[in-house]
Amino acid sequence: DVLLRELNPPPNGSLLEAGCGTARNLIHAARLYPDLRCFGFDVSQAMLDTASSSIARTNLTNRIFLAHADADGFQPDAAFGMQRFDRIMISYAFSMIPRWESVLEDSLSLLEPDGALLIVDFGDQLNLPHWFRAFLFSWLKLFSVTPRLDLFDTIERIARSGSYTYEVRRLYAGYAAIAIIRGPGQSGK
């Protein structure tokens, strides 16, 4: 929800969510920003079926569009007839994507020049008790979820190698972290 409040899309902007799951974030974003066009894709058809039902119940089918696709090698032109987006959001998905580094770089290439990539995912848990971190990582592994402990270092490296600005914020004693990477037309750290 913190990330959604910080989207700050331009008028009549576009949002792409990679790994949109049940479309909870897309529905919330469409309600927060009434002129935002929302696009989401997921590798799970079961999630997309749930998402479609949820979107239909909210009467947002004219503003939220879904596609079945994998984040690794995603082709927005084929999925949505678009090449670039004003905002791209990835929420707790990098921890489930094997080639997450290439997905991060590919996502940046899909941004409009003044666009922003917003990420929230598991953090390093360093300020939480050791037993909690060990339990959480073991529990997540049961669901094929692997926190990317170098995610935010990788974001910094990629952002610095391009024309991007970025910020990273740790949440809840390191349980999670937010990163916002902005294109050259955006302001930030």
PDB file of C-alpha atoms in Angstrom:
ATOM      1  CA  ASP A   1       0.000   0.000   0.000  1.00  0.00           C
ATOM      2  CA  VAL A   2       2.931   2.348   0.667  1.00  0.00           C
ATOM      3  CA  LEU A   3       4.148   1.725  -2.882  1.00  0.00           C
ATOM      4  CA  LEU A   4       0.713   2.328  -4.368  1.00  0.00           C
ATOM      5  CA  ARG A   5       0.429   5.702  -2.633  1.00  0.00           C
ATOM      6  CA  GLU A   6       3.803   6.661  -4.100  1.00  0.00           C
ATOM      7  CA  LEU A   7       3.010   5.758  -7.713  1.00  0.00           C
ATOM      8  CA  ASN A   8       2.320   9.399  -8.574  1.00  0.00           C
ATOM      9  CA  PRO A   9       1.432   8.567 -12.190  1.00  0.00           C
ATOM     10  CA  PRO A  10       1.123  11.292 -14.810  1.00  0.00           C
ATOM     11  CA  PRO A  11      -2.369  12.200 -16.074  1.00  0.00           C
ATOM     12  CA  ASN A  12      -3.766   9.361 -18.209  1.00  0.00           C
ATOM     13  CA  GLY A  13      -0.691   7.331 -17.294  1.00  0.00           C
ATOM     14  CA  SER A  14      -0.074   3.622 -17.529  1.00  0.00           C
ATOM     15  CA  LEU A  15       0.899   1.093 -14.871  1.00  0.00           C
ATOM     16  CA  LEU A  16       2.274  -2.385 -15.512  1.00  0.00           C
ATOM     17  CA  GLU A  17       2.436  -4.908 -12.687  1.00  0.00           C
ATOM     18  CA  ALA A  18       4.692  -7.898 -13.215  1.00  0.00           C
ATOM     19  CA  GLY A  19       3.435 -10.915 -11.290  1.00  0.00           C
ATOM     20  CA  CYS A  20       0.060  -9.293 -10.608  1.00  0.00           C
ATOM     21  CA  GLY A  21      -1.409 -12.358  -8.900  1.00  0.00           C
ATOM     22  CA  THR A  22      -5.030 -11.735  -7.886  1.00  0.00           C
ATOM     23  CA  ALA A  23      -4.930  -8.111  -9.181  1.00  0.00           C
ATOM     24  CA  ARG A  24      -5.325  -6.711  -5.684  1.00  0.00           C
ATOM     25  CA  ASN A  25      -2.700  -4.010  -6.354  1.00  0.00           C
ATOM     26  CA  LEU A  26      -4.097  -3.154  -9.796  1.00  0.00           C
ATOM     27  CA  ILE A  27      -7.610  -2.725  -8.413  1.00  0.00           C
ATOM     28  CA  HIS A  28      -6.318  -0.530  -5.591  1.00  0.00           C
ATOM     29  CA  ALA A  29      -4.249   1.566  -8.030  1.00  0.00           C
ATOM     30  CA  ALA A  30      -7.225   2.005 -10.389  1.00  0.00           C
ATOM     31  CA  ARG A  31      -9.318   3.259  -7.471  1.00  0.00           C
ATOM     32  CA  LEU A  32      -6.599   5.638  -6.232  1.00  0.00           C
ATOM     33  CA  TYR A  33      -5.897   7.086  -9.687  1.00  0.00           C
ATOM     34  CA  PRO A  34      -9.154   7.288 -11.708  1.00  0.00           C
ATOM     35  CA  ASP A  35      -7.499   8.013 -15.073  1.00  0.00           C
ATOM     36  CA  LEU A  36      -4.729   5.393 -14.742  1.00  0.00           C
ATOM     37  CA  ARG A  37      -4.692   2.548 -17.295  1.00  0.00           C
ATOM     38  CA  CYS A  38      -3.580  -0.636 -15.526  1.00  0.00           C
ATOM     39  CA  PHE A  39      -1.948  -3.705 -17.045  1.00  0.00           C
ATOM     40  CA  GLY A  40      -0.887  -6.855 -15.266  1.00  0.00           C
ATOM     41  CA  PHE A  41       0.548 -10.222 -16.136  1.00  0.00           C
ATOM     42  CA  ASP A  42       1.277 -13.405 -14.258  1.00  0.00           C
ATOM     43  CA  VAL A  43       2.700 -16.821 -15.060  1.00  0.00           C
ATOM     44  CA  SER A  44      -0.102 -18.515 -13.084  1.00  0.00           C
ATOM     45  CA  GLN A  45      -3.363 -18.959 -14.987  1.00  0.00           C
ATOM     46  CA  ALA A  46      -5.130 -19.785 -11.708  1.00  0.00           C
ATOM     47  CA  MET A  47      -4.105 -16.395 -10.296  1.00  0.00           C
ATOM     48  CA  LEU A  48      -5.272 -14.670 -13.475  1.00  0.00           C
ATOM     49  CA  ASP A  49      -8.649 -16.437 -13.265  1.00  0.00           C
ATOM     50  CA  THR A  50      -9.073 -15.075  -9.744  1.00  0.00           C
ATOM     51  CA  ALA A  51      -7.871 -11.652 -10.905  1.00  0.00           C
ATOM     52  CA  SER A  52     -10.384 -11.566 -13.760  1.00  0.00           C
ATOM     53  CA  SER A  53     -13.245 -12.369 -11.388  1.00  0.00           C
ATOM     54  CA  SER A  54     -12.122  -9.696  -8.923  1.00  0.00           C
ATOM     55  CA  ILE A  55     -11.810  -7.073 -11.653  1.00  0.00           C
ATOM     56  CA  ALA A  56     -15.267  -7.923 -13.020  1.00  0.00           C
ATOM     57  CA  ARG A  57     -16.797  -7.522  -9.529  1.00  0.00           C
ATOM     58  CA  THR A  58     -15.289  -4.019  -9.244  1.00  0.00           C
ATOM     59  CA  ASN A  59     -16.512  -2.860 -12.680  1.00  0.00           C
ATOM     60  CA  LEU A  60     -12.957  -1.934 -13.706  1.00  0.00           C
ATOM     61  CA  THR A  61     -12.716  -4.140 -16.793  1.00  0.00           C
ATOM     62  CA  ASN A  62     -12.411  -1.046 -18.982  1.00  0.00           C
ATOM     63  CA  ARG A  63      -9.249   0.087 -17.123  1.00  0.00           C
ATOM     64  CA  ILE A  64      -7.473  -3.099 -15.988  1.00  0.00           C
ATOM     65  CA  PHE A  65      -6.114  -5.518 -18.578  1.00  0.00           C
ATOM     66  CA  LEU A  66      -4.495  -8.902 -17.924  1.00  0.00           C
ATOM     67  CA  ALA A  67      -2.210 -11.256 -19.812  1.00  0.00           C
ATOM     68  CA  HIS A  68      -0.758 -14.691 -19.177  1.00  0.00           C
ATOM     69  CA  ALA A  69       3.016 -14.282 -19.427  1.00  0.00           C
ATOM     70  CA  ASP A  70       6.334 -14.995 -17.750  1.00  0.00           C
ATOM     71  CA  ALA A  71       8.359 -12.065 -16.406  1.00  0.00           C
ATOM     72  CA  ASP A  72      11.458 -13.593 -17.940  1.00  0.00           C
ATOM     73  CA  GLY A  73      11.220 -12.600 -21.583  1.00  0.00           C
ATOM     74  CA  PHE A  74       7.976 -10.614 -21.233  1.00  0.00           C
ATOM     75  CA  GLN A  75       6.861  -8.997 -24.518  1.00  0.00           C
ATOM     76  CA  PRO A  76       4.501  -6.087 -23.769  1.00  0.00           C
ATOM     77  CA  ASP A  77       3.706  -5.507 -27.435  1.00  0.00           C
ATOM     78  CA  ALA A  78       2.357  -9.043 -27.800  1.00  0.00           C
ATOM     79  CA  ALA A  79       0.523  -8.926 -24.463  1.00  0.00           C
ATOM     80  CA  PHE A  80      -0.948  -5.424 -24.541  1.00  0.00           C
ATOM     81  CA  GLY A  81       0.048  -3.719 -27.786  1.00  0.00           C
ATOM     82  CA  MET A  82       2.294  -1.345 -25.837  1.00  0.00           C
ATOM     83  CA  GLN A  83       6.051  -0.914 -25.659  1.00  0.00           C
ATOM     84  CA  ARG A  84       6.528   1.383 -22.646  1.00  0.00           C
ATOM     85  CA  PHE A  85       4.816   2.250 -19.378  1.00  0.00           C
ATOM     86  CA  ASP A  86       4.840   5.258 -17.054  1.00  0.00           C
ATOM     87  CA  ARG A  87       5.045   3.096 -13.956  1.00  0.00           C
ATOM     88  CA  ILE A  88       6.033  -0.525 -13.446  1.00  0.00           C
ATOM     89  CA  MET A  89       5.455  -2.255 -10.130  1.00  0.00           C
ATOM     90  CA  ILE A  90       6.866  -5.546  -8.892  1.00  0.00           C
ATOM     91  CA  SER A  91       5.533  -6.636  -5.509  1.00  0.00           C
ATOM     92  CA  TYR A  92       7.031  -9.687  -3.774  1.00  0.00           C
ATOM     93  CA  ALA A  93       7.749 -11.365  -7.109  1.00  0.00           C
ATOM     94  CA  PHE A  94      11.535 -11.179  -7.480  1.00  0.00           C
ATOM     95  CA  SER A  95      11.756 -13.762  -4.702  1.00  0.00           C
ATOM     96  CA  MET A  96       9.966 -16.211  -7.034  1.00  0.00           C
ATOM     97  CA  ILE A  97      11.679 -15.421 -10.354  1.00  0.00           C
ATOM     98  CA  PRO A  98      14.792 -17.529 -11.065  1.00  0.00           C
ATOM     99  CA  ARG A  99      16.396 -15.017 -13.487  1.00  0.00           C
ATOM    100  CA  TRP A 100      15.331 -11.971 -11.483  1.00  0.00           C
ATOM    101  CA  GLU A 101      18.385  -9.853 -12.420  1.00  0.00           C
ATOM    102  CA  SER A 102      17.512  -9.934 -16.128  1.00  0.00           C
ATOM    103  CA  VAL A 103      13.852  -9.223 -15.299  1.00  0.00           C
ATOM    104  CA  LEU A 104      14.981  -6.146 -13.371  1.00  0.00           C
ATOM    105  CA  GLU A 105      17.001  -4.869 -16.327  1.00  0.00           C
ATOM    106  CA  ASP A 106      14.240  -5.721 -18.815  1.00  0.00           C
ATOM    107  CA  SER A 107      11.690  -3.868 -16.665  1.00  0.00           C
ATOM    108  CA  LEU A 108      13.783  -0.711 -16.764  1.00  0.00           C
ATOM    109  CA  SER A 109      13.912  -0.926 -20.563  1.00  0.00           C
ATOM    110  CA  LEU A 110      10.080  -0.855 -20.637  1.00  0.00           C
ATOM    111  CA  LEU A 111       9.848   2.489 -18.822  1.00  0.00           C
ATOM    112  CA  GLU A 112       8.982   5.770 -20.449  1.00  0.00           C
ATOM    113  CA  PRO A 113      11.947   8.207 -20.064  1.00  0.00           C
ATOM    114  CA  ASP A 114      10.202   9.907 -17.140  1.00  0.00           C
ATOM    115  CA  GLY A 115       8.930   6.606 -15.754  1.00  0.00           C
ATOM    116  CA  ALA A 116       9.548   4.828 -12.471  1.00  0.00           C
ATOM    117  CA  LEU A 117       9.998   1.208 -11.431  1.00  0.00           C
ATOM    118  CA  LEU A 118       8.630   0.544  -7.952  1.00  0.00           C
ATOM    119  CA  ILE A 119       9.650  -2.606  -6.106  1.00  0.00           C
ATOM    120  CA  VAL A 120       8.723  -4.074  -2.742  1.00  0.00           C
ATOM    121  CA  ASP A 121      10.085  -7.427  -1.633  1.00  0.00           C
ATOM    122  CA  PHE A 122      11.522  -9.277   1.317  1.00  0.00           C
ATOM    123  CA  GLY A 123      14.454  -7.549   2.975  1.00  0.00           C
ATOM    124  CA  ASP A 124      17.530  -8.954   4.655  1.00  0.00           C
ATOM    125  CA  GLN A 125      15.824  -9.373   8.070  1.00  0.00           C
ATOM    126  CA  LEU A 126      19.062  -8.251   9.753  1.00  0.00           C
ATOM    127  CA  ASN A 127      17.388  -6.210  12.494  1.00  0.00           C
ATOM    128  CA  LEU A 128      15.017  -9.012  13.429  1.00  0.00           C
ATOM    129  CA  PRO A 129      15.872 -11.867  15.816  1.00  0.00           C
ATOM    130  CA  HIS A 130      17.996 -14.590  14.208  1.00  0.00           C
ATOM    131  CA  TRP A 131      15.409 -17.272  15.028  1.00  0.00           C
ATOM    132  CA  PHE A 132      12.734 -15.271  13.178  1.00  0.00           C
ATOM    133  CA  ARG A 133      14.901 -14.893  10.082  1.00  0.00           C
ATOM    134  CA  ALA A 134      15.719 -18.640  10.044  1.00  0.00           C
ATOM    135  CA  PHE A 135      12.051 -19.571  10.531  1.00  0.00           C
ATOM    136  CA  LEU A 136      10.835 -17.146   7.850  1.00  0.00           C
ATOM    137  CA  PHE A 137      13.357 -18.294   5.245  1.00  0.00           C
ATOM    138  CA  SER A 138      12.530 -21.970   5.947  1.00  0.00           C
ATOM    139  CA  TRP A 139       8.797 -21.300   5.735  1.00  0.00           C
ATOM    140  CA  LEU A 140       9.145 -19.310   2.483  1.00  0.00           C
ATOM    141  CA  LYS A 141      11.228 -22.092   0.936  1.00  0.00           C
ATOM    142  CA  LEU A 142       8.202 -24.405   1.257  1.00  0.00           C
ATOM    143  CA  PHE A 143       6.473 -22.153  -1.305  1.00  0.00           C
ATOM    144  CA  SER A 144       9.489 -21.809  -3.641  1.00  0.00           C
ATOM    145  CA  VAL A 145      10.111 -18.271  -2.385  1.00  0.00           C
ATOM    146  CA  THR A 146      13.742 -17.223  -2.004  1.00  0.00           C
ATOM    147  CA  PRO A 147      14.408 -13.748  -0.623  1.00  0.00           C
ATOM    148  CA  ARG A 148      17.013 -12.065  -2.833  1.00  0.00           C
ATOM    149  CA  LEU A 149      19.416 -10.770  -0.219  1.00  0.00           C
ATOM    150  CA  ASP A 150      21.394  -8.912  -2.881  1.00  0.00           C
ATOM    151  CA  LEU A 151      18.331  -7.401  -4.599  1.00  0.00           C
ATOM    152  CA  PHE A 152      18.910  -3.898  -3.341  1.00  0.00           C
ATOM    153  CA  ASP A 153      22.663  -3.979  -4.007  1.00  0.00           C
ATOM    154  CA  THR A 154      21.832  -5.107  -7.544  1.00  0.00           C
ATOM    155  CA  ILE A 155      19.335  -2.263  -7.905  1.00  0.00           C
ATOM    156  CA  GLU A 156      22.031   0.200  -6.873  1.00  0.00           C
ATOM    157  CA  ARG A 157      24.528  -1.255  -9.343  1.00  0.00           C
ATOM    158  CA  ILE A 158      22.091  -1.255 -12.262  1.00  0.00           C
ATOM    159  CA  ALA A 159      20.733   2.211 -11.473  1.00  0.00           C
ATOM    160  CA  ARG A 160      24.230   3.690 -11.273  1.00  0.00           C
ATOM    161  CA  SER A 161      25.250   2.075 -14.566  1.00  0.00           C
ATOM    162  CA  GLY A 162      22.339   3.766 -16.383  1.00  0.00           C
ATOM    163  CA  SER A 163      20.760   7.197 -16.266  1.00  0.00           C
ATOM    164  CA  TYR A 164      18.608   6.327 -13.280  1.00  0.00           C
ATOM    165  CA  THR A 165      18.162   7.716  -9.817  1.00  0.00           C
ATOM    166  CA  TYR A 166      16.995   5.432  -7.040  1.00  0.00           C
ATOM    167  CA  GLU A 167      16.074   5.173  -3.416  1.00  0.00           C
ATOM    168  CA  VAL A 168      15.839   2.164  -1.147  1.00  0.00           C
ATOM    169  CA  ARG A 169      13.964   2.118   2.163  1.00  0.00           C
ATOM    170  CA  ARG A 170      13.987  -0.672   4.706  1.00  0.00           C
ATOM    171  CA  LEU A 171      10.665  -1.433   6.364  1.00  0.00           C
ATOM    172  CA  TYR A 172       9.778  -3.203   9.576  1.00  0.00           C
ATOM    173  CA  ALA A 173      13.335  -3.773  10.830  1.00  0.00           C
ATOM    174  CA  GLY A 174      14.407  -5.200   7.478  1.00  0.00           C
ATOM    175  CA  TYR A 175      11.467  -7.567   6.991  1.00  0.00           C
ATOM    176  CA  ALA A 176      10.776  -5.838   3.678  1.00  0.00           C
ATOM    177  CA  ALA A 177      12.266  -3.087   1.581  1.00  0.00           C
ATOM    178  CA  ILE A 178      11.022  -0.671  -1.048  1.00  0.00           C
ATOM    179  CA  ALA A 179      13.034   0.529  -3.999  1.00  0.00           C
ATOM    180  CA  ILE A 180      12.044   3.201  -6.478  1.00  0.00           C
ATOM    181  CA  ILE A 181      14.118   3.601  -9.624  1.00  0.00           C
ATOM    182  CA  ARG A 182      13.372   6.667 -11.689  1.00  0.00           C
ATOM    183  CA  GLY A 183      14.184   7.419 -15.294  1.00  0.00           C
ATOM    184  CA  PRO A 184      16.139  10.526 -16.270  1.00  0.00           C
ATOM    185  CA  GLY A 185      12.977  12.673 -16.342  1.00  0.00           C
ATOM    186  CA  GLN A 186      12.095  11.928 -12.704  1.00  0.00           C
ATOM    187  CA  SER A 187      13.558  13.472  -9.571  1.00  0.00           C
ATOM    188  CA  GLY A 188      14.863  11.540  -6.576  1.00  0.00           C
ATOM    189  CA  LYS A 189      18.077  10.504  -4.805  1.00  0.00           C
TER     190      LYS A 189
END
